[in-house]
Amino acid sequence: MLLETSGRIYRVAGPLVVAEGLKPMMYEVVYVGEEGLVGEVIAIRGDKSYIQVYEDTTGLTPGEKVVATGKLLSAELGPGLIGSIYDGLQRPEKVIGEITKDIFIRRGLKVSALDRSRKWYFEREKSLNVGEKVEAGYIIGYVRETPIVIHKIMIPPGVSGILKWIANDGEYLVEDTVAVVEKGASKYDVKLYQVWPIRVPRPFKDKLDPGEPLITGLRVIDYMFPLSKGGKAAIPGGFGTGKTVALQEITKWSHADIAVFVGCGERGNEMSDALTSFLKLMDPRRNRPMMERSVFIANTSNMPVAARETSVFLGVTIGEYFRDMGYDVIMVADSTSRWAEAMREISGRMEEMPGEEGFPAYLSSRLAEFYERAGRIVTLGKPERVGSLTLIGAVSPPGGDFSEPVVRGTVRYVQSFYALDYGLATRRHFPAVNWLLSYSLYISYVKDWWNKLTDNEWESYREVAMKILQREAELSDIVRIVGPEALPEDDKLTLEIARMIREDLLQQSAYVPTDAYSPPEKDHLIMKAIITFYNKARYGVSEGIPVAKIRELKSRTMIARMKYHTLDDLKGKIFKEVIETIEREFSELLR
C-alpha cells in the first residue's frame, strides 16, 4: 500500500511526468523513478500531479515510484558560495566531475551545494550579548570567505527570540550550530548556512529609490543610458550582436561587490569561455582575482530544459542573500529567451492553451516574478545596512525581432533597455548598443551623482550628444541620396561630431586593457574634449571655415586616442594638452 507521500508514474512526456496517488503541495520537490530524479510539482489536476523533472527522463516507465519530500525547491546559502560553479539544481560541478570522472552530469546524482567537510573561521559579533532579543537579519558573526568578501552570518528570516548561546571565535563546519535562539518553549539552532525556497523573495525592511549608478565600465551604458544600483535592465539582440560578450564585460567590470552569472540554456563553449576568462581576470578596483567575488550557475543548452527555470531563480536567490548582508550585487541572466522556450515546451506538453507564438499565457507574470526581485533595500535586523540587487537579462529574439513576446513582456518590467543592433555589429562597433532604440529611466535618479562628479556638466553634455546623434540619423537618408558633400557646412559638422561621439566615446575594444574598462571620470573627460571641439568648430563654421579643414586638425586625432590612455595619464597632462591644442588650432584657423 502506498503512503500519502508517494505515488506512481502515470505518464511520461519528455521532461513532464504525470503522477497519480500523490498528495503534494504546489512547487513541492519530488523524487521520480528508481534513480530519484529531482522534479517539482507545477500543477495539480484532481488526483493527477504534473511534475517538471530537472533531469533527463530517458528510460522512465509508468508505474515507477514517485516520492514527495514535503519541501520546496530551496537553495543552501552560506560560506562556500563565492567562487563556486553550480548547475541549475545548485550541485557543484567541480565536485560532480571528481565523483563521475566525466564531462557530463550523471542523472540522479545528489551532492551538497556547500562543502560539509570544510571548516570556516567564525568570528562572533562583539556587540551582541547572550540574553539580548534578536530578530531576522541580525548579524551574529563573520566568516572571511575570500580576501575581498566577508560573509556575514545572519539570523534567518522568520526566526526571533532571545539569544541563549553564541559560539566563541573558532573554526566550524557549515552544519555546526553557532548560536541558539529561544522563543517560549521552542529553540532554533543557527548554523553557518541557511536554506531558502528559490521561488520566494527574501524579506526586507524597506525599499529605496534608485540613487547611485552602477558603473559597468561601458561608456555607452554609464554615460548615455545609466543603470542604477538595484535597477532592472534588458539587453535584447539577434544572433551575433554581442549579447554574451556585453554581459560578460558588465559582470567583469561592474562596481558591484558580488557578481552572479547565470548561463541559462547557452552554448557550452560560451560558458567555458566565460569561466576561463574569469579565472584569469583581476578585479581592477581591488587587484584581486575576479572569482573571489563571483558565483557561476552554468545550465548549458544540452542540459534538461526544465532546469533553466531553476537556474534563473537560484541565481536571484543567491543575489538576494548577499544583498541582505549589505552588499551591492549584480546578477546577469544569459538568456531569458532560453528560459521562455523551456516554459513553452513544458506548457505544450501539459496541453495548456497557448498564447502568442506558442508561449504560455503566464509568460509575462513569470518574467515579472524574476525582475521584480531587483531593488535597493534597507535590510532586516541590526546593524542597519543598505544593499542592492541589480538584474540584467539578455533576450534573444529570433531574427532580431523586438516585437516578439519575450521582448515585449520584458520591456514592461525593466527600466533600462539596451537594444543591440546587427548593423553596428557587422561594422565591428562594440558594444553594438543602438543609441536611437535604447533608453534609461534612471537618468533623473542618477543625475545628482553624475553632476556632482562632473561639476554639473554631465546632464547638458549628454543632452547635446544625444541631439547630435539624432540629427545624424535624420541626415542619413539625405546623405544616401545626394551624398555628404551636398550638405551645408553646419550639417557636415554635425556628421563629423556624431562620428567622433560614436567612434571615440561609444565604441570600445574588449581586447585593449585601457579601453575595455572605462571609469566614469574618463568617460567625462573624453566627452568634454569632444564638446569643446564641437563648440569651437561650430563657431569656426559660422565664421566661414570649411569642415574639411577642421577634420584635418591634429586635435581631432588626439581626441580619438584619449580612450587608449589610463585615467591617471589623462588627468596628469594628456587632457590638458588636448584642450590646449584645440584652443591653439582654432585660434590659428580664425586669424
XYZ file of C-alpha atoms in Angstrom:
591
model
C 0.000 0.000 0.000
C 1.347 3.427 -0.976
C 1.841 6.089 1.665
C 0.389 9.567 1.185
C 3.908 10.828 0.450
C 4.412 8.503 -2.508
C 2.715 7.698 -5.783
C 3.314 6.151 -9.189
C 4.164 7.470 -12.626
C 1.058 7.660 -14.794
C 2.519 9.229 -17.943
C 5.881 10.471 -19.230
C 6.179 13.210 -21.868
C 9.783 14.344 -22.118
C 10.629 16.500 -19.073
C 6.984 16.352 -17.917
C 5.915 13.445 -15.724
C 2.319 12.915 -14.593
C 1.959 11.018 -11.299
C -1.089 9.611 -9.545
C -1.681 8.635 -5.938
C 0.446 11.561 -4.769
C -0.908 14.259 -2.460
C 1.638 17.051 -2.852
C 1.561 20.807 -2.468
C 2.309 23.181 -5.337
C 6.016 23.514 -6.144
C 6.903 20.645 -3.808
C 10.108 18.777 -4.618
C 9.615 15.123 -5.546
C 11.968 12.280 -6.434
C 10.941 10.471 -9.605
C 11.747 6.883 -10.558
C 14.192 4.386 -9.131
C 17.107 6.807 -9.544
C 15.298 9.561 -7.636
C 15.355 12.227 -10.348
C 14.655 15.695 -8.948
C 11.331 17.199 -10.005
C 8.920 19.914 -8.944
C 5.119 19.837 -8.870
C 3.879 22.588 -11.208
C 0.182 21.667 -11.474
C -2.371 19.528 -9.625
C -5.486 18.402 -11.500
C -7.694 16.086 -9.484
C -5.582 13.131 -8.378
C -3.001 13.803 -11.102
C 0.182 15.709 -10.239
C 2.153 17.319 -13.074
C 5.866 17.237 -12.350
C 8.575 19.237 -14.096
C 11.642 16.973 -13.966
C 15.014 18.709 -13.905
C 17.000 15.736 -15.173
C 16.915 13.504 -18.247
C 13.808 11.280 -18.159
C 15.034 8.716 -20.702
C 14.061 5.211 -19.567
C 11.331 6.207 -17.098
C 8.246 3.999 -17.338
C 4.692 4.208 -15.967
C 4.346 2.526 -12.595
C 7.698 3.644 -11.193
C 7.677 5.232 -7.757
C 7.389 8.982 -7.113
C 8.233 10.224 -3.610
C 7.183 13.621 -2.241
C 9.661 15.315 0.099
C 7.345 17.840 1.749
C 9.845 20.597 0.898
C 10.007 23.409 -1.627
C 12.918 23.644 -4.057
C 15.467 25.555 -1.986
C 18.988 26.933 -2.082
C 21.701 26.410 0.510
C 23.106 29.810 1.448
C 26.326 30.057 3.416
C 30.133 30.164 3.254
C 31.436 28.425 0.143
C 29.163 30.086 -2.409
C 31.795 32.522 -3.688
C 33.988 31.031 -6.401
C 31.626 28.086 -6.944
C 30.256 26.826 -10.252
C 26.809 25.244 -9.923
C 24.300 23.635 -12.230
C 20.626 24.661 -12.151
C 19.978 22.495 -9.067
C 22.905 24.037 -7.140
C 25.076 20.965 -7.498
C 28.769 21.991 -7.548
C 30.061 20.951 -10.951
C 33.670 20.605 -9.807
C 32.636 18.045 -7.172
C 30.439 16.231 -9.711
C 33.409 15.975 -12.071
C 35.567 14.484 -9.317
C 32.875 11.909 -8.496
C 31.857 10.862 -12.016
C 35.208 11.358 -13.812
C 33.108 12.532 -16.752
C 32.328 15.805 -18.521
C 28.582 15.160 -18.230
C 26.420 15.213 -15.098
C 25.072 11.785 -14.219
C 21.345 11.885 -13.562
C 20.081 11.134 -10.090
C 23.352 12.327 -8.553
C 22.848 14.169 -5.268
C 25.633 16.400 -3.993
C 25.540 19.003 -1.216
C 25.772 22.561 -2.501
C 28.134 23.580 0.315
C 31.199 21.602 1.365
C 30.299 19.761 4.572
C 33.918 18.876 5.380
C 35.498 22.331 5.145
C 35.945 24.381 8.299
C 35.476 28.155 8.340
C 36.832 30.580 10.917
C 33.837 32.177 12.642
C 34.287 35.491 14.460
C 31.338 36.437 16.634
C 29.760 39.905 16.635
C 31.303 41.553 19.698
C 28.392 43.939 20.324
C 25.911 41.057 20.654
C 25.432 39.554 24.115
C 23.667 36.469 25.398
C 20.203 37.358 26.700
C 19.528 40.013 24.073
C 16.457 39.889 21.884
C 17.339 39.126 18.269
C 15.291 39.053 15.088
C 15.647 38.038 11.460
C 18.613 39.724 9.794
C 20.672 40.317 12.954
C 24.354 39.703 12.225
C 25.775 37.297 14.808
C 29.232 36.819 13.310
C 31.558 36.918 10.330
C 33.440 34.468 8.132
C 36.257 35.652 5.861
C 35.146 33.717 2.771
C 37.690 35.250 0.381
C 40.244 38.063 0.798
C 37.651 40.551 -0.541
C 34.344 39.089 0.740
C 33.367 38.912 4.402
C 30.444 36.515 4.781
C 28.027 37.855 7.388
C 26.235 35.139 9.366
C 22.647 36.293 9.906
C 19.612 35.153 11.861
C 17.396 33.546 9.158
C 14.059 35.132 8.160
C 11.185 34.005 10.364
C 13.371 33.474 13.445
C 13.236 35.743 16.501
C 13.587 35.428 20.259
C 16.215 35.573 22.993
C 19.833 34.760 22.187
C 20.576 31.933 24.632
C 24.042 30.992 23.403
C 26.613 32.089 20.826
C 29.793 30.271 19.842
C 33.248 31.616 20.573
C 35.644 32.562 17.794
C 36.991 29.470 16.088
C 36.717 27.041 13.193
C 33.356 25.441 12.449
C 31.700 23.314 9.783
C 28.724 24.812 7.934
C 26.382 22.429 9.784
C 27.742 23.305 13.230
C 25.485 25.351 15.499
C 26.977 28.781 16.213
C 24.036 30.286 18.113
C 20.807 29.248 19.822
C 17.687 31.437 19.750
C 14.867 30.624 22.168
C 11.272 31.761 21.922
C 8.900 30.347 24.507
C 9.292 26.596 24.591
C 10.916 26.367 21.155
C 14.585 26.633 20.301
C 16.237 27.349 16.971
C 19.820 26.357 16.200
C 21.523 28.935 13.977
C 24.130 27.351 11.719
C 26.683 28.897 9.380
C 24.268 28.325 6.495
C 20.544 28.690 5.929
C 18.066 27.224 3.446
C 15.630 29.361 1.451
C 12.989 28.474 -1.227
C 14.173 29.857 -4.561
C 10.707 30.963 -5.721
C 10.041 33.025 -2.578
C 11.540 36.561 -2.441
C 13.600 37.156 0.700
C 12.040 39.765 3.032
C 13.459 43.222 3.731
C 12.595 46.248 5.852
C 12.122 48.967 3.235
C 12.640 49.565 -0.481
C 14.549 52.686 -1.511
C 14.514 54.800 -4.652
C 17.476 54.386 -7.013
C 20.253 56.882 -6.385
C 23.780 55.856 -7.304
C 24.573 54.473 -10.770
C 26.034 51.006 -11.120
C 29.226 51.664 -13.056
C 29.727 48.934 -15.667
C 32.861 50.187 -17.417
C 30.955 50.504 -20.723
C 30.703 54.153 -21.770
C 27.504 53.797 -23.791
C 25.754 52.499 -20.665
C 27.409 54.550 -17.930
C 27.395 57.921 -19.688
C 24.483 57.758 -22.125
C 21.998 55.277 -20.606
C 22.972 54.827 -16.947
C 21.873 51.871 -14.853
C 21.171 52.391 -11.165
C 22.187 50.109 -8.323
C 19.158 47.933 -7.687
C 17.971 48.515 -11.243
C 16.477 46.237 -13.897
C 17.824 46.089 -17.433
C 17.410 44.049 -20.593
C 19.873 43.546 -23.441
C 17.971 42.229 -26.485
C 19.697 41.421 -29.735
C 19.770 38.967 -32.605
C 22.358 36.267 -33.195
C 25.907 37.631 -33.416
C 25.211 41.087 -31.981
C 27.387 40.532 -28.913
C 24.917 39.904 -26.069
C 27.074 37.355 -24.277
C 30.256 39.412 -24.622
C 28.469 42.531 -23.350
C 27.079 40.656 -20.340
C 30.456 39.134 -19.561
C 32.105 42.559 -19.730
C 29.460 44.044 -17.415
C 29.893 41.181 -14.951
C 33.678 41.532 -15.008
C 33.997 45.287 -14.619
C 30.869 46.436 -12.773
C 31.272 48.277 -9.468
C 29.407 45.543 -7.613
C 30.624 43.752 -4.509
C 29.266 40.381 -5.686
C 28.616 39.132 -9.236
C 26.299 36.219 -10.074
C 26.476 34.990 -13.678
C 23.724 32.621 -14.856
C 24.206 30.834 -18.169
C 20.631 29.795 -18.926
C 20.453 27.451 -21.912
C 23.517 28.982 -23.563
C 26.096 27.104 -25.623
C 28.666 25.183 -23.627
C 31.620 26.827 -25.372
C 30.358 30.290 -24.335
C 30.132 29.258 -20.683
C 33.555 27.637 -20.930
C 34.997 30.838 -22.400
C 33.415 32.948 -19.644
C 34.726 30.669 -16.898
C 38.208 30.516 -18.406
C 38.449 34.301 -18.691
C 37.118 34.868 -15.167
C 39.728 32.539 -13.700
C 42.458 34.719 -15.236
C 40.963 38.165 -14.641
C 41.876 40.541 -11.850
C 39.415 42.951 -10.251
C 40.756 46.404 -11.286
C 39.465 48.109 -8.131
C 40.771 45.571 -5.618
C 43.656 43.968 -7.519
C 42.368 40.501 -6.618
C 41.083 37.630 -8.825
C 37.529 38.164 -10.091
C 36.459 34.702 -8.916
C 36.894 35.902 -5.328
C 33.637 37.858 -5.686
C 31.760 35.773 -8.269
C 29.270 32.890 -8.372
C 28.583 30.948 -11.573
C 25.481 28.943 -12.461
C 26.066 27.002 -15.662
C 22.969 25.491 -17.241
C 24.019 24.845 -20.816
C 21.815 24.119 -23.824
C 22.409 20.342 -23.689
C 21.087 20.095 -20.112
C 17.384 19.324 -19.466
C 15.298 22.343 -20.494
C 13.228 22.416 -17.300
C 16.327 23.222 -15.226
C 16.633 26.585 -16.985
C 13.905 27.968 -14.746
C 15.617 26.806 -11.566
C 18.930 28.315 -12.664
C 17.352 31.778 -13.007
C 15.572 31.680 -9.644
C 18.590 30.093 -7.939
C 20.754 32.963 -9.176
C 18.373 35.651 -7.937
C 18.045 33.917 -4.534
C 21.831 33.861 -4.079
C 21.879 37.520 -5.117
C 19.227 38.423 -2.524
C 21.185 36.597 0.181
C 24.308 38.704 -0.370
C 22.133 41.811 -0.766
C 20.793 41.148 2.741
C 24.364 41.388 4.042
C 24.502 44.961 2.757
C 26.396 44.265 -0.461
C 25.748 45.662 -3.937
C 25.061 42.602 -6.086
C 24.710 42.238 -9.841
C 23.037 39.192 -11.353
C 23.214 38.553 -15.079
C 20.981 36.018 -16.879
C 22.039 34.890 -20.351
C 19.470 34.415 -21.718
C 15.864 34.725 -20.550
C 14.676 33.709 -24.037
C 16.011 30.181 -23.447
C 14.027 30.080 -20.216
C 10.908 31.234 -22.089
C 11.463 28.483 -24.672
C 11.595 25.931 -21.844
C 8.292 27.293 -20.487
C 6.780 26.951 -23.959
C 7.881 23.325 -24.204
C 6.545 22.379 -20.770
C 3.286 24.263 -21.400
C 2.803 22.425 -24.689
C 3.343 19.053 -23.050
C 0.773 19.995 -20.384
C -1.691 20.703 -23.222
C -2.332 24.246 -21.995
C -3.946 26.848 -24.233
C -1.018 28.566 -25.986
C -0.592 32.319 -26.114
C 1.162 34.365 -28.776
C 3.760 32.380 -30.772
C 3.041 29.335 -28.608
C 4.349 30.856 -25.366
C 2.225 30.174 -22.267
C -0.267 32.785 -21.096
C 1.704 33.196 -17.858
C 4.968 34.181 -19.612
C 4.606 37.816 -18.576
C 3.894 37.010 -14.922
C 6.935 34.711 -14.705
C 9.164 37.453 -16.099
C 7.672 39.820 -13.515
C 8.430 37.348 -10.698
C 12.076 37.468 -11.753
C 12.639 41.174 -12.459
C 10.610 42.485 -9.518
C 13.098 40.900 -7.107
C 15.613 43.594 -8.046
C 15.920 46.683 -5.883
C 17.869 48.768 -3.422
C 16.677 47.992 0.087
C 17.119 48.522 3.813
C 17.734 45.072 5.253
C 16.127 43.411 8.237
C 17.982 43.282 11.539
C 20.917 45.118 13.035
C 23.250 46.751 12.337
C 21.061 48.551 9.808
C 22.507 48.326 6.314
C 21.579 49.075 2.721
C 22.048 46.534 -0.051
C 21.093 46.305 -3.699
C 20.409 43.629 -6.295
C 20.694 44.666 -9.940
C 19.228 42.310 -12.553
C 20.270 42.263 -16.208
C 18.712 39.793 -18.620
C 19.692 39.066 -22.194
C 16.876 38.443 -24.668
C 17.471 36.546 -27.918
C 14.540 37.308 -30.254
C 14.512 35.227 -33.464
C 15.828 37.320 -36.333
C 16.364 40.278 -34.000
C 12.610 40.968 -33.965
C 11.950 43.225 -30.957
C 8.180 42.829 -31.362
C 8.214 39.171 -30.288
C 6.528 38.216 -26.962
C 9.607 37.791 -24.733
C 11.000 41.225 -25.618
C 7.618 42.911 -25.224
C 6.993 41.102 -21.944
C 10.422 42.121 -20.638
C 10.022 45.797 -21.582
C 7.083 46.061 -19.174
C 9.269 45.410 -16.151
C 12.732 46.801 -16.935
C 13.738 50.451 -16.750
C 16.894 50.283 -18.850
C 16.766 48.879 -22.365
C 19.978 48.326 -24.338
C 18.998 47.320 -27.878
C 21.839 45.627 -29.761
C 21.996 46.413 -33.461
C 23.092 43.885 -36.083
C 24.234 46.682 -38.400
C 26.605 48.063 -35.760
C 27.910 44.569 -35.001
C 28.720 43.899 -38.670
C 30.655 47.193 -38.737
C 32.652 45.948 -35.723
C 31.190 48.617 -33.462
C 31.121 47.104 -29.974
C 29.235 47.224 -27.730
C 26.630 47.325 -30.519
C 24.085 49.298 -28.461
C 21.775 51.280 -30.738
C 21.557 54.753 -29.171
C 18.312 55.531 -31.030
C 16.390 52.491 -29.729
C 17.896 52.269 -26.243
C 16.722 54.187 -23.201
C 17.139 54.511 -19.445
C 14.513 55.663 -16.960
C 17.167 56.094 -14.261
C 18.602 59.352 -15.648
C 16.584 61.542 -13.274
C 17.662 59.373 -10.321
C 21.414 59.390 -11.012
C 21.833 62.924 -12.395
C 22.779 64.363 -8.996
C 25.569 61.778 -8.642
C 26.887 62.482 -12.138
C 26.580 66.268 -11.860
C 28.477 66.216 -8.566
C 31.268 64.210 -10.211
C 31.415 66.475 -13.295
C 30.741 69.962 -11.865
C 27.165 69.968 -13.229
C 28.313 69.269 -16.798
C 27.094 65.693 -17.364
C 23.403 66.362 -17.957
C 23.965 69.129 -20.517
C 26.797 67.274 -22.302
C 24.725 64.101 -22.572
C 21.776 66.065 -23.962
C 23.955 67.739 -26.607
C 25.455 64.379 -27.625
C 22.022 62.754 -27.977
C 20.748 65.638 -30.132
C 23.777 65.331 -32.415
C 23.280 61.562 -32.808
C 19.568 62.027 -33.516
C 20.305 64.737 -36.087
C 22.823 62.412 -37.754
C 20.081 59.789 -38.133
C 17.791 62.389 -39.731
C 20.511 63.396 -42.199
C 21.447 59.819 -43.123
C 18.609 59.436 -45.650
C 19.584 62.688 -47.382
C 23.242 61.636 -47.474
C 22.324 58.344 -49.167
C 20.555 60.256 -51.948
C 22.753 63.304 -52.605
C 25.989 62.448 -50.774
C 27.596 64.296 -47.830
C 29.267 66.949 -49.991
C 25.884 68.396 -50.995
C 25.050 69.244 -47.381
C 25.546 72.711 -45.876
C 28.644 73.136 -43.706
C 26.795 73.053 -40.369
C 25.239 69.678 -41.267
C 28.638 68.390 -42.376
C 29.944 69.387 -38.947
C 27.066 67.542 -37.262
C 28.021 64.357 -39.141
C 31.681 64.759 -38.179
C 30.955 65.328 -34.475
C 28.491 62.413 -34.476
C 31.249 60.219 -35.885
C 33.571 61.381 -33.099
C 30.954 60.540 -30.458
C 30.346 57.107 -31.991
C 33.953 56.100 -32.581
C 35.837 57.960 -29.854
C 33.342 57.615 -26.990
C 30.729 54.908 -27.532
C 32.902 52.320 -29.274
C 35.190 50.216 -27.059
C 37.596 47.335 -27.565
C 37.472 44.401 -25.154
C 40.989 43.435 -26.270
C 42.702 46.689 -25.217
C 43.057 46.733 -21.407
C 42.931 50.530 -21.137
C 39.750 50.643 -23.242
C 37.929 47.502 -22.053
C 37.102 49.196 -18.752
C 36.422 52.934 -18.648
C 35.844 54.686 -15.290
C 33.222 57.474 -15.203
C 35.822 60.243 -14.826
C 37.493 59.078 -18.038
C 34.125 58.955 -19.841
C 33.517 62.574 -18.951
C 36.978 63.795 -19.952
C 36.533 62.253 -23.417
C 33.073 63.787 -23.772
C 34.314 67.155 -22.513
C 37.055 67.178 -25.148
C 34.519 66.335 -27.887
C 32.071 69.041 -26.748
C 34.895 71.595 -26.506
C 35.966 70.689 -30.050
C 32.331 70.927 -31.217
C 31.773 74.382 -29.717
C 34.967 75.726 -31.288
C 34.182 74.083 -34.636
C 30.630 75.426 -34.676
C 31.932 78.964 -34.177
C 34.570 78.376 -36.833
C 31.961 77.196 -39.361
C 29.873 80.296 -38.639
C 32.976 82.351 -39.486
C 33.366 80.603 -42.839
C 35.916 77.871 -42.045
C 35.139 74.724 -44.104
C 34.610 71.423 -42.263
C 37.254 69.810 -44.486
C 39.925 71.923 -42.746
C 38.502 71.229 -39.286
C 38.595 67.498 -40.000
C 42.364 67.651 -40.626
C 43.259 69.222 -37.267
C 45.724 67.376 -35.039
C 43.430 67.785 -32.028
C 40.852 65.601 -33.803
C 43.339 62.704 -33.761
C 44.368 63.428 -30.172
C 40.731 63.102 -29.042
C 40.448 59.766 -30.868
C 43.457 58.449 -28.912
C 42.202 59.536 -25.483
C 40.323 56.297 -24.807
C 43.550 54.290 -25.055
C 45.152 56.201 -22.167
C 44.647 55.462 -18.490
C 42.646 57.835 -16.319
C 45.791 58.864 -14.434
C 47.526 59.782 -17.704
C 44.511 61.804 -18.863
C 44.268 63.676 -15.572
C 48.037 64.149 -15.488
C 48.819 66.018 -18.690
C 47.119 64.487 -21.748
C 43.667 66.045 -21.274
C 45.241 69.445 -20.658
C 47.347 69.066 -23.818
C 44.261 68.118 -25.865
C 42.307 71.190 -24.705
C 45.307 73.478 -25.274
C 45.779 72.057 -28.783
C 42.085 72.616 -29.602
C 42.318 76.236 -28.412
C 45.542 76.905 -30.325
C 44.477 75.288 -33.605
C 41.140 77.075 -33.795
C 42.795 80.382 -32.898
C 45.148 79.867 -35.845
C 42.254 78.980 -38.175
C 40.353 82.129 -37.225
C 43.242 84.527 -37.880
